[in-house]
């Protein structure tokens, strides 16, 4: 499905909100409620003009009750789940809507279904589901509960009924930006630490390799190297930290850690040798630099999780659900302005003379025009062919 421009005018503000939310406790969500509300109020002006202009009946906030169900992680992962949770909570607080979240007892579909059904039985009629793992659950539950609206993030390759919607993201583009920036900024010994080899994580890694290779080709470098591994989990652990220790002590300068809170293993190892890290999903610089050392975060590969949640809840309240009913949208670059896109790197990136803000804007412009094309394959064993970069594929630890 062709990407709409629905969120493009609000992505920058909502992304900024998500970055603040990600690095804080749940109290941050409440304190940013006013900002989230003002962001949501602009959504109607950003609706794609190609949509049918049907009369909309707004939904009384008292009729909405929003529940989020976590996936593999939890609401303190300082990444995917936490950002989604705090975006939903802040929107509900700002709009006087009741909100809760449920954490399934395990990673099994049966437990995700049980948590979903528990929320529905308690009267929650808008269910937010972040993560590819909800693919089976959303298709099953949306059929059972046609009067409940389901919003999924990162659920692809599904056929949805009219009471469900999913947003997926072109992570390969954000990964490309991060890899390109890293090499342009002078790093030659890179690492990619993915969580589990699921499509979004594969796309992040694939794009990272392609971006690094393109930058190396432009600079006519032949000595850029990338260690590449999947940790087999969405959280840090002793085994992954040990692998990262091996990388950093052998000369790896910066690691792109993509997969929930698995970044903690990369950061623990990097801190021992003054190494660097690239964050994921949101701008993780405040979190990583605050917990592990100032200046550790080179950049982050981001996607508009908070923008999607904020906008979809606002659209439900405005009575505009029919514009999204049954859709799976693939969100990526819609503008030459980096901050209006669903995938980007932050302006907190450690820009330098070798890669400036203007260089970044030029890169985005070329990606938006199609001059730069990035392979979006998400097969779990896919690693792009390279011309100037050596990739050491270490497979999966899980």
PDB file of N, CA and C in Angstrom, residues 253-327:
ATOM      1  N   UNK A 253      34.568  -0.113  16.904  1.00  0.00           N
ATOM      2  CA  UNK A 253      34.459   1.254  17.415  1.00  0.00           C
ATOM      3  C   UNK A 253      33.037   1.635  17.784  1.00  0.00           C
ATOM      4  N   UNK A 254      32.064   1.156  17.024  1.00  0.00           N
ATOM      5  CA  UNK A 254      30.671   1.523  17.251  1.00  0.00           C
ATOM      6  C   UNK A 254      29.761   0.360  16.881  1.00  0.00           C
ATOM      7  N   UNK A 255      28.745   0.117  17.697  1.00  0.00           N
ATOM      8  CA  UNK A 255      27.801  -0.976  17.464  1.00  0.00           C
ATOM      9  C   UNK A 255      26.388  -0.417  17.363  1.00  0.00           C
ATOM     10  N   UNK A 256      25.694  -0.778  16.321  1.00  0.00           N
ATOM     11  CA  UNK A 256      24.275  -0.466  16.160  1.00  0.00           C
ATOM     12  C   UNK A 256      23.495  -1.597  16.818  1.00  0.00           C
ATOM     13  N   UNK A 257      22.853  -1.299  17.944  1.00  0.00           N
ATOM     14  CA  UNK A 257      22.117  -2.306  18.713  1.00  0.00           C
ATOM     15  C   UNK A 257      20.632  -2.130  18.467  1.00  0.00           C
ATOM     16  N   UNK A 258      20.008  -3.084  17.765  1.00  0.00           N
ATOM     17  CA  UNK A 258      18.608  -2.949  17.357  1.00  0.00           C
ATOM     18  C   UNK A 258      17.798  -4.129  17.865  1.00  0.00           C
ATOM     19  N   UNK A 259      17.059  -3.906  18.949  1.00  0.00           N
ATOM     20  CA  UNK A 259      16.214  -4.978  19.449  1.00  0.00           C
ATOM     21  C   UNK A 259      15.837  -4.792  20.907  1.00  0.00           C
ATOM     22  N   UNK A 260      14.855  -3.921  21.166  1.00  0.00           N
ATOM     23  CA  UNK A 260      14.426  -3.716  22.542  1.00  0.00           C
ATOM     24  C   UNK A 260      15.567  -3.247  23.419  1.00  0.00           C
ATOM     25  N   UNK A 261      15.702  -3.885  24.581  1.00  0.00           N
ATOM     26  CA  UNK A 261      16.738  -3.446  25.523  1.00  0.00           C
ATOM     27  C   UNK A 261      18.034  -4.237  25.384  1.00  0.00           C
ATOM     28  N   UNK A 262      18.226  -4.903  24.229  1.00  0.00           N
ATOM     29  CA  UNK A 262      19.498  -5.597  24.012  1.00  0.00           C
ATOM     30  C   UNK A 262      20.650  -4.592  23.939  1.00  0.00           C
ATOM     31  N   UNK A 263      20.318  -3.326  23.720  1.00  0.00           N
ATOM     32  CA  UNK A 263      21.364  -2.294  23.665  1.00  0.00           C
ATOM     33  C   UNK A 263      22.175  -2.238  24.961  1.00  0.00           C
ATOM     34  N   UNK A 264      21.589  -2.691  26.076  1.00  0.00           N
ATOM     35  CA  UNK A 264      22.310  -2.609  27.346  1.00  0.00           C
ATOM     36  C   UNK A 264      23.599  -3.422  27.312  1.00  0.00           C
ATOM     37  N   UNK A 265      23.587  -4.553  26.607  1.00  0.00           N
ATOM     38  CA  UNK A 265      24.808  -5.364  26.502  1.00  0.00           C
ATOM     39  C   UNK A 265      25.880  -4.636  25.714  1.00  0.00           C
ATOM     40  N   UNK A 266      25.474  -3.981  24.626  1.00  0.00           N
ATOM     41  CA  UNK A 266      26.454  -3.217  23.842  1.00  0.00           C
ATOM     42  C   UNK A 266      27.016  -2.070  24.662  1.00  0.00           C
ATOM     43  N   UNK A 267      26.155  -1.407  25.410  1.00  0.00           N
ATOM     44  CA  UNK A 267      26.600  -0.251  26.203  1.00  0.00           C
ATOM     45  C   UNK A 267      27.539  -0.674  27.332  1.00  0.00           C
ATOM     46  N   UNK A 268      27.233  -1.774  27.979  1.00  0.00           N
ATOM     47  CA  UNK A 268      28.105  -2.253  29.062  1.00  0.00           C
ATOM     48  C   UNK A 268      29.507  -2.543  28.546  1.00  0.00           C
ATOM     49  N   UNK A 269      29.574  -3.160  27.365  1.00  0.00           N
ATOM     50  CA  UNK A 269      30.879  -3.468  26.786  1.00  0.00           C
ATOM     51  C   UNK A 269      31.573  -2.206  26.288  1.00  0.00           C
ATOM     52  N   UNK A 270      30.817  -1.311  25.664  1.00  0.00           N
ATOM     53  CA  UNK A 270      31.403  -0.081  25.129  1.00  0.00           C
ATOM     54  C   UNK A 270      31.987   0.782  26.233  1.00  0.00           C
ATOM     55  N   UNK A 271      31.321   0.810  27.380  1.00  0.00           N
ATOM     56  CA  UNK A 271      31.767   1.663  28.483  1.00  0.00           C
ATOM     57  C   UNK A 271      33.160   1.288  28.982  1.00  0.00           C
ATOM     58  N   UNK A 272      33.540   0.030  28.810  1.00  0.00           N
ATOM     59  CA  UNK A 272      34.830  -0.440  29.305  1.00  0.00           C
ATOM     60  C   UNK A 272      36.004   0.054  28.460  1.00  0.00           C
ATOM     61  N   UNK A 273      35.715   0.419  27.198  1.00  0.00           N
ATOM     62  CA  UNK A 273      36.806   0.806  26.289  1.00  0.00           C
ATOM     63  C   UNK A 273      36.547   2.148  25.608  1.00  0.00           C
ATOM     64  N   UNK A 274      35.609   2.921  26.167  1.00  0.00           N
ATOM     65  CA  UNK A 274      35.232   4.199  25.568  1.00  0.00           C
ATOM     66  C   UNK A 274      34.701   4.026  24.147  1.00  0.00           C
ATOM     67  N   UNK A 275      33.975   2.944  23.958  1.00  0.00           N
ATOM     68  CA  UNK A 275      33.379   2.679  22.653  1.00  0.00           C
ATOM     69  C   UNK A 275      32.110   3.477  22.435  1.00  0.00           C
ATOM     70  N   UNK A 276      31.550   3.346  21.225  1.00  0.00           N
ATOM     71  CA  UNK A 276      30.358   4.089  20.836  1.00  0.00           C
ATOM     72  C   UNK A 276      29.212   3.119  20.505  1.00  0.00           C
ATOM     73  N   UNK A 277      27.985   3.671  20.540  1.00  0.00           N
ATOM     74  CA  UNK A 277      26.782   2.882  20.280  1.00  0.00           C
ATOM     75  C   UNK A 277      25.838   3.696  19.409  1.00  0.00           C
ATOM     76  N   UNK A 278      25.063   3.009  18.579  1.00  0.00           N
ATOM     77  CA  UNK A 278      23.980   3.621  17.806  1.00  0.00           C
ATOM     78  C   UNK A 278      22.670   3.082  18.346  1.00  0.00           C
ATOM     79  N   UNK A 279      21.743   3.972  18.692  1.00  0.00           N
ATOM     80  CA  UNK A 279      20.465   3.572  19.267  1.00  0.00           C
ATOM     81  C   UNK A 279      19.449   3.179  18.207  1.00  0.00           C
ATOM     82  N   UNK A 280      18.255   2.765  18.666  1.00  0.00           N
ATOM     83  CA  UNK A 280      17.246   2.280  17.735  1.00  0.00           C
ATOM     84  C   UNK A 280      15.846   2.703  18.162  1.00  0.00           C
ATOM     85  N   UNK A 281      14.973   2.812  17.182  1.00  0.00           N
ATOM     86  CA  UNK A 281      13.540   3.104  17.304  1.00  0.00           C
ATOM     87  C   UNK A 281      13.265   4.551  17.711  1.00  0.00           C
ATOM     88  N   UNK A 282      13.945   5.040  18.746  1.00  0.00           N
ATOM     89  CA  UNK A 282      13.803   6.428  19.177  1.00  0.00           C
ATOM     90  C   UNK A 282      15.204   6.988  19.394  1.00  0.00           C
ATOM     91  N   UNK A 283      15.298   8.275  19.649  1.00  0.00           N
ATOM     92  CA  UNK A 283      16.592   8.880  19.968  1.00  0.00           C
ATOM     93  C   UNK A 283      16.984   8.422  21.374  1.00  0.00           C
ATOM     94  N   UNK A 284      17.919   7.490  21.456  1.00  0.00           N
ATOM     95  CA  UNK A 284      18.302   6.916  22.746  1.00  0.00           C
ATOM     96  C   UNK A 284      19.486   7.632  23.393  1.00  0.00           C
ATOM     97  N   UNK A 285      19.887   8.775  22.858  1.00  0.00           N
ATOM     98  CA  UNK A 285      21.094   9.432  23.365  1.00  0.00           C
ATOM     99  C   UNK A 285      20.967   9.816  24.834  1.00  0.00           C
ATOM    100  N   UNK A 286      19.805  10.327  25.246  1.00  0.00           N
ATOM    101  CA  UNK A 286      19.669  10.747  26.640  1.00  0.00           C
ATOM    102  C   UNK A 286      19.722   9.551  27.584  1.00  0.00           C
ATOM    103  N   UNK A 287      19.201   8.438  27.147  1.00  0.00           N
ATOM    104  CA  UNK A 287      19.201   7.228  27.965  1.00  0.00           C
ATOM    105  C   UNK A 287      20.601   6.641  28.051  1.00  0.00           C
ATOM    106  N   UNK A 288      21.191   6.381  26.882  1.00  0.00           N
ATOM    107  CA  UNK A 288      22.502   5.732  26.834  1.00  0.00           C
ATOM    108  C   UNK A 288      23.575   6.621  27.447  1.00  0.00           C
ATOM    109  N   UNK A 289      23.603   7.877  27.038  1.00  0.00           N
ATOM    110  CA  UNK A 289      24.630   8.784  27.561  1.00  0.00           C
ATOM    111  C   UNK A 289      24.451   9.012  29.059  1.00  0.00           C
ATOM    112  N   UNK A 290      23.194   9.045  29.510  1.00  0.00           N
ATOM    113  CA  UNK A 290      22.950   9.250  30.925  1.00  0.00           C
ATOM    114  C   UNK A 290      23.343   8.072  31.786  1.00  0.00           C
ATOM    115  N   UNK A 291      23.134   6.860  31.247  1.00  0.00           N
ATOM    116  CA  UNK A 291      23.396   5.651  32.032  1.00  0.00           C
ATOM    117  C   UNK A 291      24.814   5.111  31.868  1.00  0.00           C
ATOM    118  N   UNK A 292      25.427   5.353  30.702  1.00  0.00           N
ATOM    119  CA  UNK A 292      26.695   4.680  30.416  1.00  0.00           C
ATOM    120  C   UNK A 292      27.857   5.615  30.111  1.00  0.00           C
ATOM    121  N   UNK A 293      27.609   6.892  29.931  1.00  0.00           N
ATOM    122  CA  UNK A 293      28.706   7.813  29.680  1.00  0.00           C
ATOM    123  C   UNK A 293      28.378   8.843  28.618  1.00  0.00           C
ATOM    124  N   UNK A 294      28.651  10.084  28.910  1.00  0.00           N
ATOM    125  CA  UNK A 294      28.358  11.174  27.984  1.00  0.00           C
ATOM    126  C   UNK A 294      29.075  10.966  26.653  1.00  0.00           C
ATOM    127  N   UNK A 295      28.330  11.172  25.569  1.00  0.00           N
ATOM    128  CA  UNK A 295      28.917  11.082  24.243  1.00  0.00           C
ATOM    129  C   UNK A 295      28.988   9.689  23.661  1.00  0.00           C
ATOM    130  N   UNK A 296      28.417   8.690  24.351  1.00  0.00           N
ATOM    131  CA  UNK A 296      28.498   7.320  23.819  1.00  0.00           C
ATOM    132  C   UNK A 296      27.647   7.136  22.569  1.00  0.00           C
ATOM    133  N   UNK A 297      26.512   7.841  22.471  1.00  0.00           N
ATOM    134  CA  UNK A 297      25.573   7.623  21.366  1.00  0.00           C
ATOM    135  C   UNK A 297      25.939   8.466  20.158  1.00  0.00           C
ATOM    136  N   UNK A 298      26.332   7.807  19.080  1.00  0.00           N
ATOM    137  CA  UNK A 298      26.685   8.514  17.848  1.00  0.00           C
ATOM    138  C   UNK A 298      25.432   9.041  17.162  1.00  0.00           C
ATOM    139  N   UNK A 299      24.422   8.202  17.047  1.00  0.00           N
ATOM    140  CA  UNK A 299      23.141   8.549  16.429  1.00  0.00           C
ATOM    141  C   UNK A 299      22.151   7.458  16.803  1.00  0.00           C
ATOM    142  N   UNK A 300      20.940   7.556  16.293  1.00  0.00           N
ATOM    143  CA  UNK A 300      19.927   6.524  16.495  1.00  0.00           C
ATOM    144  C   UNK A 300      19.125   6.378  15.205  1.00  0.00           C
ATOM    145  N   UNK A 301      18.750   5.152  14.873  1.00  0.00           N
ATOM    146  CA  UNK A 301      17.866   4.900  13.737  1.00  0.00           C
ATOM    147  C   UNK A 301      16.441   4.871  14.275  1.00  0.00           C
ATOM    148  N   UNK A 302      15.619   5.854  13.856  1.00  0.00           N
ATOM    149  CA  UNK A 302      14.326   6.055  14.499  1.00  0.00           C
ATOM    150  C   UNK A 302      13.163   5.777  13.548  1.00  0.00           C
ATOM    151  N   UNK A 303      12.027   5.423  14.152  1.00  0.00           N
ATOM    152  CA  UNK A 303      10.777   5.340  13.394  1.00  0.00           C
ATOM    153  C   UNK A 303       9.642   5.941  14.230  1.00  0.00           C
ATOM    154  N   UNK A 304       8.587   6.393  13.544  1.00  0.00           N
ATOM    155  CA  UNK A 304       7.573   7.215  14.184  1.00  0.00           C
ATOM    156  C   UNK A 304       6.519   6.477  14.967  1.00  0.00           C
ATOM    157  N   UNK A 305       6.921   5.770  15.990  1.00  0.00           N
ATOM    158  CA  UNK A 305       5.970   5.011  16.804  1.00  0.00           C
ATOM    159  C   UNK A 305       4.976   5.924  17.494  1.00  0.00           C
ATOM    160  N   UNK A 306       5.487   6.931  18.207  1.00  0.00           N
ATOM    161  CA  UNK A 306       4.606   7.830  18.945  1.00  0.00           C
ATOM    162  C   UNK A 306       3.696   8.608  18.003  1.00  0.00           C
ATOM    163  N   UNK A 307       4.230   9.020  16.850  1.00  0.00           N
ATOM    164  CA  UNK A 307       3.417   9.746  15.881  1.00  0.00           C
ATOM    165  C   UNK A 307       2.241   8.896  15.422  1.00  0.00           C
ATOM    166  N   UNK A 308       2.477   7.619  15.185  1.00  0.00           N
ATOM    167  CA  UNK A 308       1.414   6.736  14.733  1.00  0.00           C
ATOM    168  C   UNK A 308       0.348   6.562  15.804  1.00  0.00           C
ATOM    169  N   UNK A 309       0.769   6.271  17.026  1.00  0.00           N
ATOM    170  CA  UNK A 309      -0.181   6.080  18.122  1.00  0.00           C
ATOM    171  C   UNK A 309      -0.997   7.349  18.343  1.00  0.00           C
ATOM    172  N   UNK A 310      -0.316   8.472  18.443  1.00  0.00           N
ATOM    173  CA  UNK A 310      -0.976   9.744  18.711  1.00  0.00           C
ATOM    174  C   UNK A 310      -2.003  10.059  17.638  1.00  0.00           C
ATOM    175  N   UNK A 311      -1.613   9.872  16.385  1.00  0.00           N
ATOM    176  CA  UNK A 311      -2.496  10.223  15.286  1.00  0.00           C
ATOM    177  C   UNK A 311      -3.683   9.274  15.177  1.00  0.00           C
ATOM    178  N   UNK A 312      -3.447   7.983  15.310  1.00  0.00           N
ATOM    179  CA  UNK A 312      -4.542   7.042  15.175  1.00  0.00           C
ATOM    180  C   UNK A 312      -5.582   7.205  16.281  1.00  0.00           C
ATOM    181  N   UNK A 313      -5.131   7.454  17.502  1.00  0.00           N
ATOM    182  CA  UNK A 313      -6.090   7.681  18.582  1.00  0.00           C
ATOM    183  C   UNK A 313      -6.875   8.968  18.326  1.00  0.00           C
ATOM    184  N   UNK A 314      -6.198   9.984  17.819  1.00  0.00           N
ATOM    185  CA  UNK A 314      -6.879  11.241  17.492  1.00  0.00           C
ATOM    186  C   UNK A 314      -7.895  11.041  16.371  1.00  0.00           C
ATOM    187  N   UNK A 315      -7.531  10.241  15.404  1.00  0.00           N
ATOM    188  CA  UNK A 315      -8.436   9.987  14.287  1.00  0.00           C
ATOM    189  C   UNK A 315      -9.667   9.186  14.724  1.00  0.00           C
ATOM    190  N   UNK A 316      -9.488   8.259  15.641  1.00  0.00           N
ATOM    191  CA  UNK A 316     -10.647   7.535  16.179  1.00  0.00           C
ATOM    192  C   UNK A 316     -11.570   8.508  16.892  1.00  0.00           C
ATOM    193  N   UNK A 317     -10.999   9.347  17.717  1.00  0.00           N
ATOM    194  CA  UNK A 317     -11.791  10.333  18.457  1.00  0.00           C
ATOM    195  C   UNK A 317     -12.516  11.274  17.502  1.00  0.00           C
ATOM    196  N   UNK A 318     -11.885  11.622  16.374  1.00  0.00           N
ATOM    197  CA  UNK A 318     -12.483  12.530  15.397  1.00  0.00           C
ATOM    198  C   UNK A 318     -13.491  11.846  14.489  1.00  0.00           C
ATOM    199  N   UNK A 319     -13.651  10.533  14.636  1.00  0.00           N
ATOM    200  CA  UNK A 319     -14.596   9.809  13.806  1.00  0.00           C
ATOM    201  C   UNK A 319     -14.091   9.462  12.430  1.00  0.00           C
ATOM    202  N   UNK A 320     -12.782   9.399  12.286  1.00  0.00           N
ATOM    203  CA  UNK A 320     -12.191   9.174  10.955  1.00  0.00           C
ATOM    204  C   UNK A 320     -11.674   7.752  10.737  1.00  0.00           C
ATOM    205  N   UNK A 321     -12.104   6.808  11.532  1.00  0.00           N
ATOM    206  CA  UNK A 321     -11.572   5.445  11.446  1.00  0.00           C
ATOM    207  C   UNK A 321     -11.720   4.843  10.047  1.00  0.00           C
ATOM    208  N   UNK A 322     -12.819   5.157   9.358  1.00  0.00           N
ATOM    209  CA  UNK A 322     -13.068   4.528   8.063  1.00  0.00           C
ATOM    210  C   UNK A 322     -11.942   4.766   7.065  1.00  0.00           C
ATOM    211  N   UNK A 323     -11.167   5.810   7.278  1.00  0.00           N
ATOM    212  CA  UNK A 323     -10.059   6.098   6.359  1.00  0.00           C
ATOM    213  C   UNK A 323      -8.912   5.101   6.502  1.00  0.00           C
ATOM    214  N   UNK A 324      -8.908   4.348   7.594  1.00  0.00           N
ATOM    215  CA  UNK A 324      -7.805   3.425   7.872  1.00  0.00           C
ATOM    216  C   UNK A 324      -8.256   1.979   8.005  1.00  0.00           C
ATOM    217  N   UNK A 325      -9.542   1.771   7.971  1.00  0.00           N
ATOM    218  CA  UNK A 325     -10.113   0.451   8.244  1.00  0.00           C
ATOM    219  C   UNK A 325      -9.517  -0.630   7.352  1.00  0.00           C
ATOM    220  N   UNK A 326      -8.983  -1.657   7.977  1.00  0.00           N
ATOM    221  CA  UNK A 326      -8.474  -2.819   7.260  1.00  0.00           C
ATOM    222  C   UNK A 326      -7.146  -2.623   6.565  1.00  0.00           C
ATOM    223  N   UNK A 327      -6.469  -1.502   6.808  1.00  0.00           N
ATOM    224  CA  UNK A 327      -5.253  -1.194   6.067  1.00  0.00           C
ATOM    225  C   UNK A 327      -3.985  -1.620   6.799  1.00  0.00           C
TER     226      UNK A 327
END
